[in-house]
Amino acid sequence: MIPMLQLVLRDLWRSRWPAAYGLFLLATSEALFAFGENRAQAVASLLTVTVLVVPTMTLALGVSQCFDWRYCAELLLAQPVRRGAIFAGQYVGLTLVLSLSFVFGVGLPFLWMGLGSRAAAQALAVLLAAGILLTLVFGALALLLGTASEQRLPALGRAFSLALFLCVVYDGILLAAATGLADYRLEKPLLALALLNPVDAARLLVLLKLDVAALTGYTGAVMQQFFGAGAQSVALLPLALWVAVPAALAYRAYQRRDF
Amino acid sequence: MPVTARARTMVLVGLVAACAWLLAAWRQAALAAEKPSQAPQLVVCPNCRLRKLGEALAAAAPGARVIVQAGLYAEGTVTVNKPVEITGQGYPVIDGLGRADVIRVTANDVTIRALWVRNSGSSAMGDPAAIKAVGVSRCLIEDNRVSDSLFGIRLDQASDCVVRHNELRGGATSASYSGNAIHLWNSQRVVVEGNRARGWRDGLYFEFTRGLRVQGNLSENNLRYGLHTMYSSDNRYRQNLLRANQGGVVLMYSRQLTVLDNRSERHWGAACYGALLKDLDASRFEHNRFAGNSVALVADNANGNVVAANDFVQNGFALRILASSSDNRFSGNAFAANAFDVITNGTRSDNLFAANYWDRYRGYDLDHDGIGDVPYYPVSLFALLLGEYPQAILLLRSPLVSLLDLAERGIPLLTPQALRDTRPLMERPRWSKSSD
């Protein structure tokens, strides 16, 4: 797998997109401090950016990379190399590079601005963890889309639709349900629905560190209980599933695919 | 007004002022007058001739000093009915055997110092307290420890007393079967200073009081409120720390209170707030710090108050202003890293917001006078939605919500446009910055 990983890393390095992605995040993060925000507020704003940009960019870059890599993969498969090794190299390479770009872009300004209070530092740590988890989830989804499609543009189209759906439309549905069906006891279904979406689960994971005051203040008994204890592990579970299931599906598609 | 009439008025005013000053000075002198230093002294200890505090008090002449040495004195209720000074050495334990009040003061000029008072009665009848003073003046209760009691220190109809540096440890588990750490009822001019109260119903409770000075107290982990005031006026609260209660500073049906330099932190929960101003009028809130509360400050039928130069940091909601509140002035405050700045249930606003710092403000300052050139509207669409649909909190900090808020800011349809800060500060005040 290691030689495959090296090949993938070289390929990604040459494309320069991961660097651009990291620099974009860096600029955003830096701009927040330029607006004079304190660290907790900066983490909060970065959270909104993260849950929008990380899924979209990971999907787009991941799908593109699949197609860039395809010729190379076809050549490799003619050699005595296991398919699993090529797939693993591709997945690990992609998510490693994008995670590093993310951590670099979001985290670097905190290095020279200082971490601030312990609470702010913890919130940043959870934000970085959530970003990496999202990269893992959407890296797997990207490989699935990239492997299952024949052509680049339809695959990219699907990737963007999926990102748009999970990042924005899904929340719109949640909001519509929360407001339109307010007369019913929908707290538990709403909570479950939110946790089903990896983007929302990641967002809740950070909120639990960042906004406990707001979360415990304005909700009914069910959410009160949920946010009160053990919610972090509950939010982690769907994220883990969202990494495992698409990765497994992508691997299966990769094995069956006739290159 | 003719000159002579004005001169007469001025002389009259001068005379009244002079009289008032003389009266105050005379009272100060009376307060300051030392008791004779050569007062007779009685010593109580488990092996002395006097083995009981009650016996010593019976034997003491007015003005005597009673020294209580370390040991256990389980005597039920001890009544102090003459002016004496009781001082403990090595924290002697005065145990009330769970009957009623442990120490009951009914005379003026009593001092109770450095005792460990515990085990009052627990029935709600008669509100038993560890130390209770009824209808007295000039009492001094200091450096005591209080535990295992329904109420801690309770003053009924007291005046000119001092309650300071007491450590009160409560064991309250339900709000209806517990009492308050320091409870003042119908009392005037009492100083409550440097006490520490944990685990009661309310840490500091003042009802029908006037002219209190409450400062430097710590009140935390109480079932209900850290500092609770009802039907009071002209009290000053300074430099108190309220933490992790259900409510921090809760002021109801009162007027002309001064609340300065206090800190209210970590009041988390569905009905938890850093400060609640309910039917509070003409009071001042300045230089307080509200950090990490679910709601930092609630104004409910509060009118004509000034909230200035306070620090609101990392709260869920910084201000919740109900439509019943009007003529309040919010100026020079700093709002930073709150999930929401202001929430309200009305469409109009009869409160004034001016020259506050809001970290969400994205206006410009072309003339460089430090004040933004466009107003700031602190009520966001999402905050408004939450008022109706609390479940929507799940979408906090979602990109969709940012989009909605942005659209509403561009074309305001639902948020109250009257509620705005017309002169928002561009820079966070220095006193607020240090607390990041």
XYZ file of C-alpha atoms in Angstrom:
695
model
C 0.000 0.000 0.000
C 2.850 2.368 0.836
C 4.173 2.657 -2.737
C 0.607 3.282 -3.911
C 0.246 5.960 -1.247
C 3.429 7.626 -2.473
C 2.119 7.611 -6.021
C -1.203 9.106 -4.972
C 0.464 11.784 -2.881
C 2.682 12.759 -5.801
C -0.342 12.903 -8.058
C -2.252 15.111 -5.613
C 0.735 17.351 -5.094
C 0.966 17.942 -8.795
C -2.675 18.924 -9.090
C -2.182 21.840 -6.622
C -5.872 21.790 -5.693
C -5.328 20.593 -2.138
C -2.911 23.493 -1.607
C -5.469 25.948 -2.973
C -8.081 24.440 -0.632
C -5.766 24.852 2.341
C -4.928 28.429 1.383
C -8.622 29.278 1.016
C -9.308 28.011 4.533
C -6.266 29.880 5.791
C -7.522 33.116 4.271
C -10.966 32.602 5.809
C -9.586 31.814 9.217
C -7.204 34.753 9.070
C -9.971 37.109 7.937
C -12.048 36.240 11.008
C -9.247 37.392 13.262
C -8.827 40.497 11.121
C -12.462 41.305 11.944
C -11.395 41.348 15.559
C -13.267 38.285 16.671
C -12.149 36.474 19.736
C -11.162 32.839 19.569
C -14.436 31.278 20.625
C -16.314 33.397 18.099
C -13.744 32.561 15.425
C -14.196 28.852 16.082
C -17.963 29.338 15.844
C -17.728 31.106 12.486
C -15.213 28.542 11.220
C -17.683 25.822 12.137
C -20.223 27.233 9.671
C -17.530 27.452 7.007
C -16.254 23.960 7.773
C -19.580 22.178 7.475
C -20.162 23.835 4.108
C -16.715 23.819 2.522
C -15.203 20.546 3.716
C -17.922 18.259 2.301
C -18.163 20.173 -0.976
C -14.440 20.435 -1.617
C -13.662 16.891 -0.478
C -16.301 15.504 -2.811
C -15.215 17.644 -5.752
C -11.488 17.067 -5.333
C -11.986 13.391 -4.532
C -14.084 12.709 -7.637
C -11.655 14.641 -9.857
C -8.766 12.747 -8.408
C -10.485 9.439 -9.182
C -10.616 10.330 -12.839
C -7.098 11.782 -12.937
C -5.851 8.630 -11.330
C -7.761 6.224 -13.516
C -5.120 5.901 -16.265
C -2.499 5.342 -13.680
C -4.649 2.758 -11.915
C -5.210 0.885 -15.159
C -1.468 0.647 -15.724
C -0.885 -0.439 -12.158
C -3.508 -3.144 -12.380
C -1.563 -4.716 -15.218
C 1.203 -5.306 -12.681
C 1.069 -7.881 -9.898
C -0.519 -5.443 -7.428
C -3.576 -6.170 -5.309
C -6.625 -4.039 -6.010
C -7.162 -3.532 -2.304
C -3.749 -1.951 -1.973
C -4.423 0.486 -4.789
C -7.820 1.406 -3.329
C -6.430 1.835 0.178
C -3.561 3.943 -1.128
C -6.004 6.140 -2.947
C -8.354 6.590 0.012
C -5.641 7.170 2.564
C -3.727 9.501 0.255
C -6.758 11.608 -0.561
C -8.048 11.954 2.995
C -4.562 12.469 4.417
C -3.763 15.331 2.074
C -7.155 16.995 2.469
C -7.105 16.588 6.264
C -3.666 18.155 6.406
C -4.823 21.036 4.217
C -7.800 21.532 6.504
C -5.817 21.429 9.728
C -3.203 23.714 8.234
C -5.729 26.219 6.898
C -7.981 26.414 9.944
C -5.399 25.876 12.645
C -2.447 27.974 11.552
C -3.849 31.420 12.478
C -4.475 30.098 15.991
C -0.807 29.237 16.217
C 0.323 32.804 15.858
C -2.717 34.386 17.518
C -2.421 32.064 20.498
C -4.960 29.500 21.585
C -6.645 31.713 24.167
C -8.543 30.149 27.009
C -8.637 26.430 27.609
C -12.271 26.254 26.529
C -11.459 27.944 23.212
C -8.538 25.569 22.649
C -10.770 22.582 23.328
C -13.420 23.903 20.959
C -10.763 24.313 18.260
C -9.533 20.770 18.850
C -13.075 19.407 18.459
C -13.573 21.525 15.325
C -10.389 20.091 13.796
C -11.500 16.575 14.717
C -14.938 17.175 13.178
C -13.326 18.506 9.991
C -11.115 15.444 9.694
C -14.108 13.166 10.277
C -16.031 14.976 7.540
C -13.031 14.566 5.238
C -13.020 10.837 5.953
C -16.764 10.580 5.286
C -16.781 12.569 2.082
C -13.518 11.078 0.867
C -15.230 7.682 0.976
C -18.309 9.075 -0.767
C -16.095 10.662 -3.440
C -14.372 7.356 -4.163
C -17.755 5.688 -4.366
C -19.067 8.256 -6.845
C -15.828 8.312 -8.798
C -15.620 4.546 -9.093
C -19.266 4.015 -9.932
C -19.364 6.595 -12.731
C -17.978 6.296 -16.207
C -17.569 9.966 -16.947
C -16.134 12.859 -15.063
C -18.793 15.543 -15.499
C -21.829 13.505 -14.440
C -19.844 12.297 -11.444
C -18.949 15.862 -10.485
C -22.570 16.858 -10.949
C -23.662 14.102 -8.609
C -20.991 15.116 -6.118
C -22.137 18.723 -6.029
C -25.800 17.718 -5.754
C -24.986 15.433 -2.864
C -22.994 18.149 -1.098
C -25.735 20.707 -1.636
C -28.336 18.281 -0.362
C -26.489 17.268 2.801
C -25.152 20.740 3.640
C -28.118 22.973 2.890
C -31.263 21.248 1.649
C -31.280 18.713 4.465
C -31.172 21.512 7.046
C -33.983 23.197 5.176
C -36.073 20.066 5.568
C -35.192 19.949 9.264
C -36.147 23.593 9.685
C -39.397 23.088 7.808
C -40.220 20.112 10.029
C -39.306 21.983 13.212
C -41.475 24.961 12.302
C -44.257 23.367 10.264
C -44.914 20.464 12.591
C -44.320 22.313 15.839
C -47.625 21.084 17.252
C -46.394 17.506 17.387
C -43.839 16.053 19.752
C -41.087 15.841 17.219
C -38.034 16.381 19.346
C -36.780 12.808 19.203
C -37.397 12.277 15.459
C -35.798 15.635 14.698
C -32.771 14.768 16.748
C -32.467 11.386 15.062
C -32.887 13.000 11.650
C -30.154 15.500 12.401
C -27.766 12.820 13.602
C -28.397 10.760 10.455
C -26.787 13.425 8.336
C -22.991 13.353 8.763
C -22.756 17.115 8.261
C -25.263 17.820 11.022
C -23.723 15.207 13.294
C -20.315 16.865 12.882
C -21.821 20.288 13.539
C -23.568 19.058 16.690
C -20.315 17.501 17.854
C -18.657 20.928 17.860
C -21.730 22.728 19.211
C -21.658 20.487 22.245
C -18.281 21.960 23.078
C -18.919 25.484 21.902
C -22.491 26.376 22.706
C -23.600 24.320 25.671
C -25.046 27.461 27.215
C -27.336 28.053 24.246
C -28.162 24.391 23.700
C -29.222 23.766 27.279
C -31.041 27.057 27.524
C -33.684 26.973 24.929
C -34.880 23.473 24.394
C -37.408 21.026 25.675
C -36.781 18.200 28.082
C -35.728 15.633 25.481
C -32.951 17.715 24.004
C -32.042 18.941 27.451
C -31.354 15.355 28.411
C -29.541 14.646 25.187
C -27.278 17.677 25.393
C -26.820 17.184 29.088
C -24.966 13.900 29.025
C -23.149 11.609 26.660
C -24.257 13.383 23.513
C -20.739 13.467 22.109
C -20.488 9.719 21.782
C -23.974 9.596 20.313
C -22.931 12.086 17.632
C -19.728 10.155 16.908
C -21.517 6.895 16.134
C -23.318 7.994 12.937
C -20.112 9.643 11.746
C -18.226 6.385 12.174
C -20.959 4.585 10.223
C -20.773 7.219 7.513
C -17.077 6.498 7.096
C -17.400 2.725 7.185
C -20.419 2.143 4.943
C -19.466 4.318 1.940
C -15.859 3.114 2.181
C -17.044 -0.504 2.088
C -19.369 0.218 -0.826
C -16.610 2.030 -2.717
C -14.244 -0.864 -2.114
C -16.797 -3.310 -3.448
C -17.383 -1.145 -6.508
C -13.639 -0.937 -7.002
C -13.239 -4.715 -6.835
C -16.025 -5.329 -9.319
C -15.161 -2.585 -11.700
C -13.841 -3.531 -15.091
C -11.096 -1.021 -15.717
C -38.580 83.548 41.086
C -37.623 86.722 43.039
C -34.097 86.839 44.383
C -35.152 86.884 48.026
C -37.381 83.863 47.595
C -34.587 81.960 45.869
C -32.162 82.876 48.644
C -34.667 81.707 51.237
C -35.093 78.408 49.400
C -31.353 77.931 49.230
C -30.904 78.616 52.917
C -33.684 76.172 53.652
C -32.126 73.499 51.481
C -28.752 74.170 53.101
C -30.250 73.813 56.554
C -31.955 70.549 55.695
C -28.722 69.193 54.209
C -26.748 70.259 57.274
C -29.281 68.589 59.567
C -29.128 65.412 57.533
C -25.329 65.461 57.661
C -25.291 66.019 61.414
C -27.754 63.195 61.926
C -25.669 60.830 59.811
C -22.468 61.853 61.597
C -24.080 61.321 64.965
C -25.209 57.855 63.982
C -21.762 57.039 62.617
C -20.268 58.148 65.917
C -22.729 56.019 67.830
C -21.834 53.033 65.665
C -18.148 53.646 66.030
C -18.244 54.082 69.788
C -16.230 51.213 71.205
C -17.607 49.107 73.960
C -15.465 49.356 77.101
C -12.329 47.331 76.449
C -12.189 46.076 80.016
C -15.465 44.169 79.681
C -15.870 41.198 82.015
C -14.880 37.984 80.321
C -16.314 34.492 80.704
C -14.678 31.375 79.346
C -16.662 28.298 78.310
C -14.949 24.968 77.654
C -15.784 21.274 78.086
C -13.644 21.121 81.275
C -14.262 24.599 82.670
C -16.577 25.680 85.427
C -18.856 26.930 82.660
C -19.483 23.946 80.387
C -22.439 25.248 78.482
C -22.863 28.322 76.347
C -26.373 28.760 77.738
C -25.055 28.847 81.332
C -22.406 31.378 80.430
C -24.993 33.603 78.776
C -27.230 33.375 81.828
C -24.314 34.412 84.021
C -23.023 37.156 81.752
C -23.656 40.785 82.459
C -24.633 43.018 79.565
C -21.530 43.959 77.604
C -19.620 40.866 78.724
C -17.298 38.885 76.468
C -17.900 35.167 76.251
C -15.025 33.057 74.971
C -16.056 29.606 73.751
C -13.160 27.203 73.449
C -13.039 24.261 71.072
C -15.444 21.434 71.851
C -18.962 20.226 71.204
C -21.806 22.199 72.738
C -25.051 20.412 71.962
C -27.637 22.468 73.796
C -30.606 22.766 71.463
C -31.582 26.384 71.128
C -29.327 28.991 72.739
C -30.976 32.371 73.227
C -28.884 35.517 73.396
C -31.059 38.133 75.094
C -28.491 40.646 76.297
C -25.731 42.580 74.523
C -22.712 40.260 74.660
C -19.809 39.339 72.466
C -19.473 35.606 71.831
C -16.159 34.553 70.311
C -15.140 31.017 69.457
C -11.609 29.699 69.648
C -10.765 26.742 67.432
C -14.277 26.665 65.961
C -16.326 25.184 68.810
C -19.356 23.294 67.499
C -22.715 24.660 68.592
C -25.200 21.886 67.826
C -28.920 22.575 67.753
C -29.872 18.900 68.094
C -32.221 19.364 65.147
C -34.815 21.141 67.272
C -35.348 24.738 66.172
C -33.025 27.737 65.808
C -29.547 26.977 67.069
C -28.606 30.487 68.183
C -31.406 32.968 68.588
C -30.512 36.613 69.116
C -33.133 38.904 70.619
C -30.964 41.714 72.020
C -29.200 44.632 70.373
C -25.427 44.923 70.080
C -24.688 41.196 70.007
C -21.565 39.815 68.379
C -21.248 36.192 67.282
C -17.832 35.289 66.003
C -15.932 32.217 64.886
C -18.405 29.498 65.885
C -19.353 26.392 63.943
C -23.132 26.387 64.149
C -24.994 23.341 62.903
C -28.043 21.116 63.107
C -31.003 23.458 63.220
C -34.503 22.062 63.109
C -35.729 20.973 59.724
C -39.472 21.454 59.828
C -40.729 24.360 57.772
C -42.630 25.621 60.831
C -40.937 28.742 62.171
C -38.192 28.586 59.541
C -35.447 27.387 61.895
C -31.990 28.808 61.224
C -28.479 28.216 62.472
C -28.252 31.826 63.587
C -31.386 33.917 63.758
C -31.669 37.492 64.924
C -35.115 38.970 65.450
C -35.906 42.637 65.900
C -32.381 43.691 66.775
C -29.961 46.453 65.877
C -26.203 46.570 65.457
C -25.551 42.841 65.535
C -22.262 41.520 64.159
C -22.105 37.985 62.822
C -18.687 37.153 61.451
C -16.260 34.355 60.663
C -18.725 31.610 61.498
C -19.248 28.271 59.826
C -22.772 27.066 59.268
C -23.869 23.627 58.131
C -26.696 21.094 58.297
C -29.403 23.670 58.809
C -32.645 24.643 57.109
C -31.724 28.332 56.987
C -28.221 29.608 57.535
C -28.138 33.127 58.943
C -31.479 34.797 59.168
C -32.233 38.367 60.194
C -35.829 39.411 60.730
C -36.605 43.078 61.376
C -32.963 43.858 61.945
C -31.098 47.068 61.294
C -27.504 48.247 61.113
C -26.146 44.710 61.396
C -23.041 43.266 59.775
C -22.892 39.709 58.435
C -19.443 38.986 57.077
C -16.917 36.315 56.240
C -19.179 33.423 57.130
C -18.871 30.068 55.420
C -22.254 28.483 54.813
C -22.492 24.923 53.585
C -25.992 23.817 52.698
C -27.345 20.371 51.920
C -30.391 21.383 49.928
C -31.739 18.727 47.616
C -35.159 20.120 46.759
C -36.149 23.761 46.551
C -39.364 23.329 48.511
C -37.729 21.677 51.521
C -34.755 23.918 51.953
C -33.917 27.394 53.094
C -31.569 30.176 52.172
C -28.009 30.680 53.290
C -28.339 34.321 54.276
C -31.914 35.452 54.572
C -32.880 39.016 55.447
C -36.486 39.948 55.973
C -37.797 43.405 56.710
C -34.333 44.734 57.529
C -32.448 47.941 56.906
C -28.868 49.065 56.480
C -27.272 45.641 56.863
C -23.813 44.930 55.482
C -23.409 41.458 53.967
C -19.813 41.005 52.986
C -17.353 38.295 52.046
C -19.615 35.332 52.811
C -19.491 32.053 50.933
C -22.708 30.113 50.376
C -22.972 26.770 48.601
C -25.788 24.290 48.282
C -28.815 26.170 49.631
C -32.068 27.217 48.030
C -30.970 30.828 47.521
C -27.490 31.870 48.497
C -28.443 35.418 49.426
C -32.101 36.308 49.899
C -33.375 39.758 50.783
C -37.064 40.565 51.172
C -38.492 43.934 52.239
C -35.032 45.389 52.729
C -33.568 48.837 52.302
C -30.130 50.322 52.262
C -28.220 47.032 52.262
C -24.582 46.826 51.214
C -23.856 43.427 49.766
C -20.353 42.893 48.500
C -17.615 40.402 47.882
C -19.812 37.369 48.491
C -19.542 34.050 46.685
C -22.762 32.188 46.029
C -22.599 29.025 43.971
C -24.282 25.705 43.303
C -27.488 26.738 44.972
C -30.745 25.123 43.884
C -32.411 28.362 42.978
C -30.734 31.742 42.898
C -27.347 33.106 43.825
C -28.668 36.497 44.881
C -32.387 37.040 45.186
C -34.112 40.271 46.101
C -37.823 40.937 46.570
C -39.649 44.158 47.456
C -36.490 46.067 48.263
C -34.955 49.388 47.431
C -31.728 51.320 47.683
C -29.538 48.253 48.047
C -26.021 48.076 46.640
C -24.579 44.837 45.293
C -20.888 44.946 44.467
C -18.211 42.478 43.470
C -20.201 39.391 44.224
C -19.563 36.177 42.338
C -22.596 34.082 41.411
C -21.891 30.756 39.770
C -23.777 27.673 38.622
C -27.060 28.425 40.316
C -30.362 28.354 38.485
C -30.261 32.131 38.387
C -27.450 34.523 39.259
C -28.733 37.959 40.202
C -32.517 37.773 40.486
C -34.184 41.059 41.348
C -37.950 41.248 41.638
C -40.497 43.902 42.550
C -37.771 46.267 43.628
C -36.429 49.675 42.714
C -33.329 51.797 42.892
C -30.884 48.963 43.302
C -27.253 49.377 42.317
C -25.507 46.356 40.852
C -21.818 46.933 40.142
C -18.776 44.817 39.341
C -20.468 41.484 39.939
C -19.760 38.301 38.017
C -22.469 35.871 37.039
C -21.300 32.703 35.351
C -22.354 29.276 34.132
C -26.048 29.327 34.806
C -27.048 26.537 32.453
C -30.496 25.156 31.786
C -33.956 25.735 30.442
C -34.925 28.504 32.850
C -31.481 29.646 33.865
C -30.143 33.157 33.614
C -27.258 35.287 34.736
C -29.629 38.041 35.811
C -33.394 38.359 35.948
C -34.944 41.805 36.216
C -38.575 41.244 36.980
C -40.677 44.254 37.883
C -37.475 46.086 38.642
C -37.405 49.839 38.223
C -34.869 52.639 38.227
C -31.871 50.460 38.951
C -28.287 50.525 37.715
C -26.305 47.614 36.286
C -22.721 48.538 35.545
C -19.415 46.792 34.983
C -20.841 43.356 35.612
C -19.579 40.360 33.723
C -21.961 37.720 32.405
C -20.167 34.697 30.999
C -21.366 31.305 29.864
C -25.005 31.615 30.923
C -27.888 30.120 28.958
C -29.474 33.571 29.033
C -27.314 36.344 30.441
C -29.958 38.927 31.280
C -33.747 38.736 31.190
C -35.853 41.878 31.463
C -39.487 41.161 32.296
C -41.598 44.210 33.040
C -38.439 46.056 33.997
C -38.607 49.770 33.439
C -36.261 52.708 33.529
C -33.115 50.771 34.330
C -29.619 51.561 33.118
C -27.496 48.666 31.892
C -24.108 50.088 31.036
C -20.547 48.909 30.481
C -21.270 45.288 31.236
C -19.438 42.413 29.616
C -21.572 39.736 27.925
C -19.335 36.877 26.827
C -20.084 33.400 25.540
C -23.672 33.246 26.665
C -26.392 31.395 24.794
C -28.534 34.520 24.619
C -27.065 37.768 25.883
C -30.307 39.688 26.382
C -33.881 38.536 26.500
C -36.115 41.569 26.600
C -39.803 40.947 26.961
C -42.177 43.451 25.424
C -43.393 44.436 28.880
C -40.076 46.205 29.522
C -39.552 49.779 28.468
C -37.402 52.837 28.976
C -34.345 50.805 29.786
C -31.015 52.043 28.502
C -28.382 49.631 27.249
C -25.208 51.515 26.511
C -21.495 50.898 26.395
C -21.842 47.156 26.903
C -19.656 44.605 25.132
C -21.270 41.613 23.436
C -18.822 38.956 22.304
C -19.059 35.306 21.330
C -22.677 34.907 22.375
C -24.717 32.470 20.308
C -27.386 35.186 20.094
C -27.245 38.831 21.039
C -30.838 39.843 21.716
C -34.137 38.024 21.668
C -37.508 39.615 22.205
C -41.173 38.764 21.887
C -42.349 42.128 20.636
C -42.145 44.022 17.403
C -41.663 47.429 18.974
C -38.901 48.521 21.224
C -39.187 51.214 23.828
C -35.684 50.590 25.072
C -32.644 52.520 24.032
C -29.541 50.820 22.674
C -26.559 53.049 22.120
C -22.821 52.770 21.767
C -22.522 49.085 22.564
C -19.869 46.845 21.091
C -21.286 43.902 19.099
C -18.793 41.433 17.700
C -21.179 40.542 14.846
C -21.322 44.124 13.615
C -19.920 44.426 10.100
C -20.489 48.128 9.472
C -17.940 50.722 8.498
C -16.655 53.919 10.022
C -15.794 56.417 7.324
C -15.193 59.372 9.619
C -13.013 57.324 11.974
C -14.720 58.417 15.157
C -14.879 54.869 16.481
C -18.633 54.661 15.949
C -20.141 52.672 13.102
C -21.932 54.687 10.454
C -24.796 52.230 9.985
C -27.002 50.874 12.776
C -26.730 47.349 14.133
C -29.826 45.203 14.448
C -29.115 42.699 17.213
C -32.186 40.482 16.763
C -31.510 37.839 14.127
C -34.179 36.009 12.189
C -33.053 32.677 13.632
C -33.311 34.022 17.193
C -36.857 35.095 16.363
C -37.653 31.641 14.987
C -36.267 30.002 18.108
C -38.668 31.985 20.247
C -41.509 30.190 18.472
C -39.863 26.874 17.705
C -37.260 25.914 20.295
C -36.481 22.628 18.496
C -34.879 24.617 15.708
C -31.860 25.051 18.022
C -30.576 21.902 16.293
C -29.719 24.116 13.325
C -27.536 26.508 15.287
C -24.557 27.632 13.180
C -25.768 25.752 10.118
C -24.871 27.408 6.777
C -28.579 27.492 5.954
C -29.259 29.607 9.026
C -26.421 31.978 8.130
C -27.974 32.325 4.702
C -31.410 33.078 6.143
C -29.995 35.636 8.554
C -28.035 37.256 5.753
C -31.121 37.479 3.562
C -33.147 38.954 6.419
C -30.448 41.508 7.082
C -30.525 42.501 3.432
C -34.299 42.711 3.167
C -35.707 42.833 6.683
C -39.217 41.436 6.831
C -39.643 39.874 10.242
C -37.053 41.212 12.664
C -38.001 44.284 14.709
C -36.368 47.254 13.038
C -36.990 49.546 15.971
C -34.669 47.493 18.121
C -31.304 48.743 16.963
C -28.096 50.274 18.114
C -27.721 53.471 16.108
C -24.165 54.116 17.264
C -22.416 50.743 17.565
C -18.781 50.805 18.639
C -16.199 49.641 16.104
C -13.659 48.437 18.659
C -14.141 46.168 21.604
C -13.575 48.183 24.792
C -10.272 47.461 26.447
C -11.827 46.288 29.721
C -13.701 43.641 27.792
C -10.753 42.447 25.729
C -8.732 41.223 28.638
C -11.374 38.659 29.485
C -11.176 36.624 26.283
